[in-house]
């Protein structure tokens, strides 16, 4: 199991800048890189990383993506006069050259390759490359948007060629569309090793089996400011209906933001309702992130309102894929305050530190919902997890780009703010919270004959008089059973340690998981405002538990609970129960994550019901994803005889990545319908469950 986070940076990449007047390029300054690195040093994060040296990408590596003539032309720029450089620059858009930019562009691409090597050779688990110039706009034979070589596209091709990586997921959270990446892979997979769509027609039983074989492929996901094609680079092919070409169809996913001011809720909605379901189905072997931070609040280019701590969560959600193999490569980011904060949030998550709580998430805004719905319906034919998406009716989808093009609507004068007006609207946001690591990362309460996993701290059972007296009047029948009392009072004291952040998370083997859960829930201290209880498997949870909203119960099982559902008592019934991986993951990603984020609990209690049937990898994925909430304070309760689950659960609580699920088959129709029905019903209560705009007022 690889450990450690690589950090790749070299001050050489700060040694080029704009040498003439060009308003379009003046934001791309060397300080972007130096303030980011200095923040990592100042916050003690650089020292915790494995420092990997930069290197120059070779010609052969650059030629994985770029043409020979382009490379030869760029090679001449170090010897150009200022006039020649200006002249050379004119053939491209919104980019500038400098005598030292070729060297820096080779270092930037080489840094991405060093990162891929470190992760694929398992010298580290994941890592980040702080580079300049960025890459995602540069094309086969053209520089564009401050980019010279396409660092991440080269890294993807390199990983496939050198390590035989089959499936690479590229997530581009920069606020601009990485058209260079899209062009590079849009007809990927190439040639015979395509995403073979093999249709078996069995005439006799007239059953068409539509089997999607995903061999070798690169899946590119990008969200980007678009404003109905009004925002740079103003490309028609940046819209949601660019899904990839021929065999590459379904492997290009564009989420256009048609308004500015998008917030954390909008970003999380897109992750939960599009990116993560597709990414789990795709089952990548490696995740590359075009980590641009101009999508953060305060950035003059993005003009969005998502706060730097959102990147802690976006990173964590992606770390549960590909066995944690994640390479983040810096792209954009122009606000010299939110950029370093966002970089620190990202690196701190890569290092495994507890996540910050995201406060007052509401639902996605109407514009985001329209984009979300358009994208889901454009992609549903390619992805089982999206198959049952409602098709947008013209009524609730203003594909304004088309209507503008058809002259249907007068495009309102775009209130283009001049540079000075933009800056006059200074955005302010809270400094991201400290994310201290608790002295005990994971604690366990186990029967004496069960070994405590390495790294875990055993809490010896003892009777806490104060706690017992409070317990007694609740659990009368246990009063005589000393061992149960000891267990329960130890659990309550364990939760108290979590509240004080002395302990991160805990796991316990108990005689009766439901009683133990009830006891914990009833005895958490009053300043624990909200407890999320996730129950996996069949079993009766007393519904009075979720009384005043202080407790939210979400149960995933195979028996339709006769209990009436309520806002705080949600039971998901899967036909095949919890052993059906794709149905289970559909419920986790499309229901549990959005509701969990909106509820924002201070404690998570994960209950593995007896004979839940849930398989190990799914259990580990769920345990890993639940670390998103409550600063990682998760208490896992399992039945005494489930000793074999102790080790795997502990490894996740200690920060090990969950192993990748196999390529998910399309979820069963009934399960998707069940989740969809429940989502539709609950979205009135939980706004983050919305995926279509007809429900917004
Ligand atoms: N108001 C100035 C107009 C600027 N138009 C060009 C924007 C380029 C964005 C580059 C980037 O941020 O996407 C990268 F990640 F590549 F650096
Ligand atoms: Zn950008």
XYZ file of C-alpha atoms and ligand atoms in Angstrom:
715
model
C 0.000 0.000 0.000
C 1.691 3.200 -1.137
C 1.919 6.031 1.393
C 2.874 9.669 1.174
C 2.049 12.703 -0.928
C 4.461 14.021 -3.555
C 5.015 17.758 -3.967
C 6.762 18.935 -7.129
C 7.871 22.563 -7.420
C 10.888 24.470 -8.658
C 11.357 28.215 -8.565
C 12.766 28.075 -12.119
C 9.137 28.022 -13.264
C 8.635 31.486 -11.800
C 11.335 32.868 -14.120
C 9.280 34.091 -17.022
C 6.679 36.837 -17.286
C 4.796 39.132 -19.681
C 7.293 41.510 -21.301
C 4.811 43.821 -23.021
C 1.330 45.285 -22.508
C -1.458 42.767 -23.031
C -4.572 43.128 -20.803
C -5.605 39.551 -21.571
C -2.406 38.089 -20.152
C -1.417 40.374 -17.327
C -3.069 38.177 -14.658
C -0.707 35.288 -15.373
C 2.162 36.375 -13.097
C 5.074 34.434 -11.485
C 3.747 35.259 -7.998
C 0.911 32.761 -8.587
C 3.430 29.991 -8.129
C 5.576 31.498 -5.396
C 2.669 32.488 -3.103
C 1.213 28.992 -3.460
C 4.450 27.267 -2.545
C 5.177 29.713 0.283
C 1.726 29.032 1.761
C 2.440 25.291 1.769
C 5.741 25.977 3.552
C 4.172 28.402 6.032
C 1.426 25.934 6.933
C 3.922 23.133 7.507
C 2.456 21.156 4.612
C 5.497 21.194 2.293
C 7.601 19.435 4.949
C 5.011 16.661 5.264
C 5.170 15.942 1.533
C 7.719 13.865 -0.351
C 9.677 16.411 -2.377
C 10.171 15.075 -5.904
C 12.560 16.937 -8.217
C 11.357 18.469 -11.460
C 12.753 17.389 -14.806
C 12.364 18.552 -18.385
C 10.000 16.601 -20.564
C 11.833 15.069 -23.512
C 10.920 15.782 -27.120
C 9.422 12.306 -27.417
C 7.189 12.934 -24.433
C 6.031 16.303 -25.765
C 5.355 14.674 -29.136
C 2.873 12.325 -27.434
C 0.440 15.233 -27.805
C 2.008 17.982 -29.911
C 3.130 18.088 -33.538
C 6.740 18.153 -34.583
C 6.398 21.494 -36.325
C 4.870 23.094 -33.245
C 7.663 21.783 -31.004
C 10.326 22.913 -33.473
C 8.761 26.383 -33.608
C 8.633 26.710 -29.808
C 12.261 25.552 -29.625
C 13.275 28.726 -31.439
C 11.690 31.120 -28.938
C 14.620 31.280 -26.470
C 16.726 32.942 -29.191
C 14.100 35.434 -30.329
C 14.291 39.184 -29.851
C 11.429 40.919 -28.074
C 9.952 41.865 -31.443
C 10.211 38.302 -32.719
C 8.558 37.011 -29.556
C 5.660 39.456 -30.009
C 5.389 38.443 -33.644
C 5.451 34.748 -32.786
C 2.818 35.252 -30.096
C 0.373 36.923 -32.477
C -0.509 33.625 -34.185
C -2.008 32.305 -30.944
C -4.774 33.519 -28.601
C -4.465 34.940 -25.095
C -0.969 33.617 -24.508
C 2.499 35.163 -24.408
C 6.023 33.915 -24.995
C 9.260 34.772 -23.201
C 12.901 33.643 -23.752
C 12.597 31.305 -20.744
C 9.053 30.015 -21.262
C 10.136 27.027 -23.378
C 12.356 25.797 -20.569
C 9.569 26.348 -18.047
C 7.044 24.608 -20.299
C 9.335 21.553 -20.461
C 9.685 21.643 -16.672
C 5.906 21.934 -16.233
C 5.249 18.939 -18.452
C 8.176 17.054 -16.904
C 6.796 17.751 -13.427
C 3.504 16.120 -14.367
C 5.428 13.083 -15.618
C 7.510 12.924 -12.440
C 4.236 12.896 -10.531
C 2.854 10.049 -12.640
C 6.069 8.064 -12.137
C 6.004 8.584 -8.362
C 2.397 7.401 -8.112
C 2.602 4.527 -10.583
C 5.866 3.262 -9.046
C 4.153 3.515 -5.664
C 6.826 5.774 -4.193
C 3.861 7.875 -3.044
C 0.096 7.413 -2.946
C -0.825 10.723 -4.573
C 0.642 14.161 -5.181
C 0.528 17.682 -6.538
C 2.690 19.499 -9.085
C 2.838 23.284 -8.745
C 3.691 24.326 -12.300
C 3.776 27.262 -14.680
C 2.942 27.617 -17.613
C -0.378 25.772 -17.306
C -1.437 23.284 -19.969
C -5.080 22.437 -20.576
C -5.716 24.942 -23.413
C -2.700 24.072 -25.546
C -3.452 22.044 -28.642
C -1.519 19.765 -30.955
C -0.041 22.660 -32.904
C -1.014 25.751 -30.975
C -0.408 27.581 -27.721
C -3.503 29.098 -26.118
C -4.701 30.660 -22.869
C -1.265 31.014 -21.173
C -0.556 27.353 -22.077
C 2.372 26.061 -24.175
C 2.457 22.247 -23.692
C -0.580 20.295 -22.482
C 0.924 18.986 -19.230
C -2.011 16.768 -18.204
C -2.744 15.410 -21.696
C 0.922 14.435 -22.034
C 0.773 12.821 -18.580
C -2.291 10.774 -19.566
C -0.687 9.474 -22.773
C 2.565 8.824 -20.884
C 0.783 6.808 -18.193
C -0.942 4.653 -20.809
C 2.227 4.110 -22.833
C 4.698 3.516 -19.996
C 2.508 1.786 -17.415
C -0.189 0.262 -19.589
C -2.813 2.169 -17.643
C -6.128 1.322 -19.312
C -8.517 3.922 -18.041
C -7.501 7.452 -17.087
C -9.992 9.920 -15.618
C -9.128 13.584 -16.115
C -11.102 15.968 -13.889
C -10.714 19.624 -14.878
C -12.077 21.863 -12.124
C -10.409 24.966 -13.541
C -13.041 27.572 -14.439
C -12.021 27.550 -18.124
C -12.741 24.764 -20.587
C -9.619 22.761 -21.351
C -10.388 22.524 -25.048
C -6.864 21.279 -25.656
C -7.563 18.192 -23.564
C -10.952 17.667 -25.192
C -9.477 17.795 -28.714
C -6.686 15.465 -27.722
C -8.960 12.681 -26.461
C -12.358 13.294 -27.992
C -12.062 10.421 -30.402
C -10.271 8.366 -27.834
C -10.241 5.462 -27.450
C -8.505 5.099 -30.756
C -8.484 2.180 -33.115
C -9.262 -1.382 -32.242
C -8.843 -0.898 -28.538
C -11.914 1.182 -28.534
C -14.843 1.226 -26.231
C -16.185 -1.679 -28.188
C -19.895 -1.524 -28.404
C -20.785 -5.080 -29.155
C -24.408 -5.801 -29.735
C -25.395 -9.423 -29.457
C -28.667 -10.187 -31.159
C -30.056 -13.524 -30.157
C -32.766 -13.937 -32.733
C -34.419 -16.815 -30.900
C -35.098 -15.036 -27.690
C -34.898 -11.732 -29.437
C -32.892 -10.262 -26.647
C -30.458 -7.551 -27.479
C -27.665 -7.480 -25.030
C -26.073 -4.130 -25.194
C -22.683 -4.600 -23.713
C -20.327 -1.743 -23.265
C -16.740 -2.925 -23.128
C -14.477 -0.254 -21.818
C -10.951 -1.183 -22.833
C -8.524 1.679 -23.003
C -9.830 5.135 -22.715
C -9.463 8.603 -21.304
C -12.559 10.145 -19.760
C -12.379 13.944 -19.686
C -14.677 15.886 -17.350
C -14.624 19.678 -17.297
C -16.837 22.330 -15.820
C -16.279 25.861 -17.005
C -17.721 29.324 -17.097
C -19.620 29.479 -20.398
C -22.477 32.032 -20.262
C -24.079 30.599 -23.367
C -20.821 30.765 -25.304
C -20.138 34.344 -24.285
C -17.139 33.516 -22.092
C -13.602 32.743 -23.335
C -12.740 30.638 -25.296
C -16.323 31.012 -26.616
C -16.409 27.623 -28.273
C -19.571 25.885 -29.412
C -17.914 22.581 -28.568
C -17.574 23.538 -24.902
C -21.286 23.003 -24.373
C -22.881 20.007 -22.665
C -23.759 18.327 -25.978
C -20.107 17.679 -26.857
C -19.998 14.115 -25.632
C -17.051 12.806 -27.635
C -16.922 11.420 -31.139
C -17.700 7.954 -32.513
C -16.105 5.411 -30.192
C -15.179 8.200 -27.848
C -18.824 9.077 -27.337
C -19.601 9.363 -23.648
C -15.962 9.998 -22.757
C -16.151 13.742 -22.941
C -18.266 15.461 -20.284
C -18.748 19.245 -20.334
C -20.669 21.064 -17.597
C -21.139 24.716 -18.693
C -21.781 27.338 -15.991
C -24.101 29.823 -17.685
C -24.004 32.268 -14.808
C -21.289 33.479 -12.449
C -21.610 33.294 -8.676
C -21.741 29.507 -8.446
C -21.263 28.235 -4.888
C -20.168 25.114 -3.027
C -23.653 23.591 -3.410
C -23.490 23.877 -7.190
C -20.088 22.199 -7.343
C -21.104 19.365 -5.005
C -24.340 18.767 -6.946
C -22.386 18.184 -10.134
C -19.982 15.819 -8.380
C -22.788 13.806 -6.762
C -25.193 13.690 -9.704
C -22.875 13.450 -12.705
C -19.155 13.074 -12.158
C -19.027 10.502 -9.343
C -21.700 8.114 -10.696
C -19.953 8.108 -14.095
C -16.478 7.904 -12.577
C -17.448 4.859 -10.476
C -18.928 3.193 -13.533
C -15.799 4.015 -15.556
C -13.610 2.656 -12.770
C -10.372 4.488 -13.649
C -6.895 3.112 -12.891
C -5.542 6.637 -12.468
C -7.058 10.059 -11.767
C -5.408 13.210 -13.131
C -6.725 16.585 -12.002
C -6.381 19.780 -14.018
C -6.296 21.636 -10.724
C -7.114 25.194 -11.637
C -8.271 27.402 -8.758
C -9.783 30.245 -10.746
C -13.042 28.439 -9.852
C -12.619 29.730 -6.282
C -14.171 32.859 -4.781
C -12.365 36.123 -5.464
C -10.902 35.053 -8.774
C -11.230 37.776 -11.442
C -11.612 35.209 -14.218
C -14.132 32.894 -12.641
C -16.214 35.355 -10.606
C -17.548 32.346 -8.703
C -18.323 32.114 -4.984
C -17.129 28.638 -4.005
C -14.823 28.814 -0.983
C -11.296 27.338 -0.848
C -12.372 24.531 1.526
C -14.536 23.063 -1.259
C -11.337 21.775 -2.868
C -10.662 19.691 0.227
C -13.915 17.861 -0.490
C -13.555 17.626 -4.266
C -10.101 16.106 -3.738
C -11.365 13.655 -1.103
C -14.255 12.501 -3.262
C -11.814 11.693 -6.079
C -9.372 9.941 -3.720
C -11.828 7.070 -3.340
C -11.300 6.228 -7.023
C -8.416 4.348 -8.643
C -7.229 3.049 -5.272
C -6.274 6.600 -4.333
C -3.874 7.111 -7.279
C -4.410 10.825 -7.839
C -2.101 13.365 -9.556
C -3.125 17.020 -9.279
C -1.407 19.459 -11.657
C -1.865 23.209 -11.204
C -3.628 25.028 -14.049
C -5.141 28.491 -13.411
C -5.894 30.647 -10.358
C -5.347 34.420 -10.267
C -6.480 35.666 -6.879
C -3.298 35.590 -4.808
C -5.314 34.988 -1.621
C -7.813 32.277 -2.608
C -5.300 30.486 -4.834
C -2.811 29.601 -2.044
C -5.669 28.804 0.342
C -7.171 26.411 -2.220
C -3.791 24.807 -2.926
C -3.302 24.218 0.818
C -6.794 22.711 1.171
C -6.030 20.325 -1.689
C -2.612 19.220 -0.431
C -3.852 18.843 3.157
C -6.525 16.421 1.935
C -3.988 14.496 -0.152
C -2.022 14.122 3.100
C -5.105 12.558 4.707
C -5.988 15.263 7.213
C -9.602 15.506 8.454
C -11.914 17.441 6.153
C -13.434 20.764 7.180
C -17.209 20.879 7.633
C -18.959 22.757 4.817
C -21.463 25.053 6.453
C -24.955 25.983 5.284
C -25.070 24.254 1.943
C -28.331 25.076 0.241
C -29.318 23.602 -3.112
C -27.950 24.298 -6.581
C -29.195 27.449 -8.269
C -31.618 27.270 -11.175
C -28.967 27.840 -13.825
C -26.799 25.079 -12.391
C -29.804 22.732 -12.379
C -30.476 23.481 -16.034
C -26.890 22.670 -16.959
C -26.995 19.576 -14.764
C -30.180 18.322 -16.353
C -29.013 19.022 -19.904
C -25.748 17.233 -19.279
C -27.348 14.218 -17.612
C -29.765 13.796 -20.486
C -27.013 14.236 -23.107
C -24.933 11.555 -21.386
C -27.606 9.116 -20.253
C -27.313 6.894 -23.293
C -23.680 6.209 -22.446
C -23.810 5.710 -18.699
C -25.964 3.239 -16.816
C -26.039 5.405 -13.729
C -27.673 8.191 -15.743
C -29.902 5.949 -17.854
C -33.115 6.846 -16.084
C -32.630 10.570 -16.125
C -35.749 12.511 -16.919
C -35.482 14.132 -20.334
C -35.636 17.881 -20.203
C -38.785 19.430 -21.552
C -38.320 22.653 -23.478
C -40.311 24.292 -20.706
C -37.665 23.990 -18.068
C -34.567 24.196 -20.179
C -33.555 27.492 -21.604
C -30.868 26.403 -24.021
C -30.328 30.050 -24.404
C -27.285 29.628 -26.616
C -29.544 28.130 -29.260
C -32.240 30.705 -28.762
C -29.706 33.509 -29.045
C -28.296 31.909 -32.176
C -31.799 31.702 -33.641
C -32.314 35.326 -32.738
C -35.240 34.303 -30.599
C -34.167 36.340 -27.636
C -32.426 39.664 -27.511
C -29.230 38.853 -25.711
C -29.211 41.246 -22.812
C -26.175 43.486 -22.833
C -23.584 41.435 -21.031
C -22.656 43.572 -18.092
C -18.966 43.090 -18.828
C -17.270 44.574 -15.796
C -14.061 46.384 -16.614
C -10.997 45.185 -14.747
C -11.347 48.047 -12.283
C -15.092 47.463 -11.565
C -14.389 43.763 -11.019
C -11.797 44.576 -8.411
C -14.082 47.143 -6.818
C -16.443 44.305 -5.901
C -13.915 42.855 -3.468
C -15.190 39.465 -2.346
C -14.533 38.491 1.260
C -14.594 35.002 2.730
C -13.520 33.262 5.932
C -9.993 31.929 6.183
C -10.401 28.148 5.784
C -10.627 26.460 9.213
C -7.625 24.672 10.742
C -7.909 20.930 10.237
C -6.002 19.526 13.228
C -5.213 15.805 13.287
C -6.546 14.215 16.511
C -3.839 12.509 18.586
C -5.664 9.200 18.189
C -6.724 8.743 14.586
C -8.873 5.651 15.173
C -9.949 3.936 18.409
C -11.588 0.555 18.927
C -13.868 -1.037 21.501
C -13.491 -4.773 21.060
C -14.064 -8.003 22.996
C -10.865 -8.994 24.780
C -10.292 -11.922 22.437
C -10.340 -9.746 19.301
C -7.015 -8.218 18.300
C -6.837 -4.471 17.826
C -5.669 -3.594 14.275
C -2.301 -1.861 13.895
C -2.580 1.873 14.162
C -5.820 1.613 16.071
C -5.945 2.370 19.808
C -7.968 -0.009 21.938
C -10.186 1.713 24.493
C -10.501 -0.590 27.469
C -14.055 -1.150 28.519
C -14.863 0.321 31.846
C -17.889 1.510 33.691
C -18.183 5.283 33.735
C -20.306 5.905 36.844
C -21.705 9.180 35.554
C -22.618 7.621 32.231
C -24.003 4.453 33.771
C -26.377 6.373 35.987
C -27.754 8.140 32.921
C -27.843 4.865 31.000
C -29.620 2.989 33.748
C -32.883 4.790 33.382
C -32.811 4.175 29.645
C -31.573 0.648 29.369
C -33.169 -1.005 32.320
C -32.890 -4.551 31.051
C -29.154 -4.099 30.477
C -28.732 -2.846 33.992
C -28.036 -6.350 35.146
C -25.726 -7.116 32.246
C -22.411 -5.677 33.379
C -20.674 -6.283 30.102
C -23.310 -4.479 28.050
C -23.203 -1.561 30.470
C -19.428 -1.445 30.231
C -19.595 -1.496 26.455
C -22.248 1.168 26.214
C -20.607 3.493 28.667
C -17.274 3.032 26.893
C -18.911 3.943 23.587
C -20.413 7.073 25.085
C -17.067 8.109 26.495
C -15.469 7.384 23.100
C -17.910 9.767 21.435
C -17.077 12.367 24.063
C -13.401 11.991 23.111
C -14.371 12.565 19.460
C -16.185 15.754 20.362
C -12.996 16.998 21.966
C -11.081 15.905 18.858
C -8.931 13.650 21.013
C -10.070 10.803 18.776
C -10.825 10.921 15.051
C -13.030 7.894 14.498
C -13.943 4.678 16.240
C -15.109 1.180 15.592
C -16.787 -1.272 17.947
C -17.970 -4.878 17.994
C -21.075 -5.012 20.141
C -23.704 -7.544 21.105
C -26.600 -5.579 19.669
C -25.767 -2.865 17.128
C -29.192 -1.228 17.260
C -29.194 -0.954 21.059
C -25.628 0.355 20.961
C -26.577 2.921 18.341
C -29.644 3.999 20.328
C -27.529 4.374 23.429
C -24.899 6.463 21.692
C -27.490 8.663 19.999
C -29.380 9.236 23.202
C -26.320 10.054 25.192
C -24.325 12.351 22.985
C -23.801 15.656 24.645
C -26.268 18.436 23.828
C -23.689 20.477 21.938
C -23.499 17.742 19.310
C -26.170 19.262 17.145
C -26.746 16.630 14.513
C -26.022 12.922 14.268
C -26.185 11.106 10.932
C -26.990 7.425 11.391
C -26.315 5.241 8.333
C -27.660 1.710 8.643
C -26.571 -0.894 6.136
C -28.696 -4.018 5.954
C -32.117 -5.130 7.168
C -33.340 -4.459 10.669
C -35.817 -2.342 12.496
C -34.671 1.104 13.542
C -37.041 2.722 16.039
C -38.375 5.694 14.095
C -38.827 7.889 17.174
C -35.046 8.186 17.177
C -35.131 10.898 14.546
C -37.392 13.121 16.527
C -36.488 16.786 16.517
C -34.127 16.626 13.574
C -31.183 16.037 15.899
C -30.809 12.625 14.302
C -31.080 11.704 10.622
C -31.435 8.014 9.867
C -30.674 6.702 6.393
C -31.025 2.959 5.988
C -30.060 0.977 2.893
C -31.635 -2.455 2.932
C -33.618 -4.905 0.902
C -36.868 -4.767 2.788
C -39.238 -1.950 2.050
C -39.737 -0.592 5.509
C -43.338 -0.189 6.365
C -42.267 2.860 8.328
C -43.458 6.026 6.660
C -40.507 7.976 5.296
C -39.870 11.395 6.686
C -37.307 14.110 6.238
C -35.130 12.593 8.917
C -35.983 8.947 8.407
C -35.009 7.730 4.955
C -34.991 4.102 4.002
C -33.695 3.022 0.607
C -34.951 -0.350 -0.489
C -32.735 -2.187 -2.992
C -34.267 -5.235 -4.639
C -31.058 -7.202 -4.410
C -30.080 -5.733 -1.090
C -26.681 -4.394 -0.221
C -24.742 -7.014 -2.146
C -25.694 -5.356 -5.427
C -22.722 -3.048 -5.874
C -24.016 -0.702 -8.553
C -27.402 -0.255 -6.912
C -25.757 0.362 -3.573
C -23.318 2.899 -4.987
C -26.201 4.621 -6.810
C -27.921 5.101 -3.455
C -24.721 6.270 -1.758
C -23.707 8.778 -4.436
C -27.153 10.021 -5.484
C -28.860 10.088 -2.089
C -26.586 9.636 0.906
C -23.836 12.065 -0.150
C -26.119 15.000 -1.090
C -28.314 14.577 1.988
C -25.282 14.109 4.210
C -23.664 17.303 2.903
C -26.831 19.309 3.363
C -27.478 17.878 6.847
C -23.864 18.580 7.842
C -23.720 16.295 10.921
C -21.285 16.620 13.834
C -21.084 12.847 14.208
C -21.667 9.942 11.859
C -22.699 6.538 13.219
C -22.296 3.798 10.635
C -24.201 0.662 11.619
C -23.546 -2.654 9.897
C -26.697 -4.643 10.552
C -26.320 -8.384 11.119
C -26.257 -10.331 7.826
C -26.232 -7.117 5.821
C -24.753 -8.928 2.826
C -22.719 -5.846 1.977
C -19.445 -6.800 0.309
C -16.066 -5.668 1.581
C -15.109 -3.221 -1.175
C -18.449 -1.440 -1.031
C -18.269 -1.275 2.739
C -14.823 0.287 2.480
C -15.991 2.758 -0.181
C -18.891 3.798 2.048
C -16.666 4.147 5.118
C -14.246 6.250 3.075
C -16.940 8.509 1.651
C -18.506 9.085 5.072
C -15.221 10.647 6.179
C -16.442 13.667 4.201
C -18.705 14.537 7.106
C -18.286 15.617 10.717
C -14.538 16.265 10.327
C -14.114 12.514 9.947
C -15.748 11.691 13.306
C -17.298 8.362 12.334
C -18.288 5.665 14.828
C -18.671 2.271 13.152
C -20.808 -0.300 14.994
C -20.669 -3.948 13.985
C -22.066 -7.171 15.373
C -19.724 -9.147 17.641
C -19.340 -12.094 15.262
C -18.119 -9.859 12.414
C -14.482 -9.948 13.513
C -13.353 -10.172 9.887
C -14.666 -6.659 9.227
C -12.532 -5.055 11.921
C -9.271 -4.933 9.948
C -10.696 -3.610 6.659
C -12.802 -1.000 8.448
C -9.882 0.157 10.564
C -7.641 0.535 7.494
C -10.119 2.986 5.947
C -10.566 4.924 9.194
C -6.771 5.179 9.340
C -6.748 6.813 5.900
C -5.982 3.930 3.538
C -7.688 4.367 0.170
C -10.643 2.131 -0.565
C -9.810 -0.386 -3.311
C -11.468 0.409 -6.630
C -14.755 -1.318 -7.320
C -14.780 -3.384 -10.502
C -16.181 -1.620 -13.544
C -19.715 -1.160 -12.405
C -22.368 -2.884 -14.447
C -25.322 -0.680 -15.123
C -27.429 -0.674 -11.983
C -30.584 -2.754 -12.100
C -33.628 -0.947 -13.341
C -35.622 -1.469 -10.169
C -32.835 -0.137 -7.989
C -32.346 2.955 -10.089
C -36.091 3.505 -10.081
C -36.203 3.111 -6.318
C -33.428 5.634 -5.821
C -34.944 8.004 -8.402
C -38.404 7.787 -6.781
C -36.966 8.466 -3.379
C -34.834 11.311 -4.703
C -37.846 12.950 -6.335
C -39.865 12.648 -3.153
C -37.171 13.911 -0.844
C -35.885 16.781 -2.914
C -38.526 19.063 -1.465
C -36.796 18.570 1.901
C -33.223 18.172 0.687
C -32.365 20.665 -2.038
C -29.067 18.967 -2.896
C -31.093 16.047 -4.221
C -32.465 18.159 -7.055
C -31.245 17.367 -10.543
C -33.902 19.117 -12.593
C -34.999 22.709 -12.574
C -38.735 22.220 -12.660
C -38.778 22.068 -8.895
C -37.072 25.314 -8.171
C -39.426 28.101 -7.395
N -9.797 38.818 -18.718
C -8.633 38.210 -19.313
C -9.023 37.279 -20.452
C -8.168 36.029 -20.372
N -8.555 35.052 -21.370
C -7.682 33.885 -21.359
C -7.890 33.078 -20.100
C -6.895 31.927 -20.024
C -7.179 31.039 -18.812
C -6.031 30.078 -18.572
C -6.380 29.017 -17.506
O -6.710 29.604 -16.277
O -7.486 28.224 -17.910
C -5.175 28.110 -17.302
F -5.506 27.131 -16.457
F -4.797 27.566 -18.445
F -4.177 28.806 -16.797
Zn -8.535 28.759 -15.903
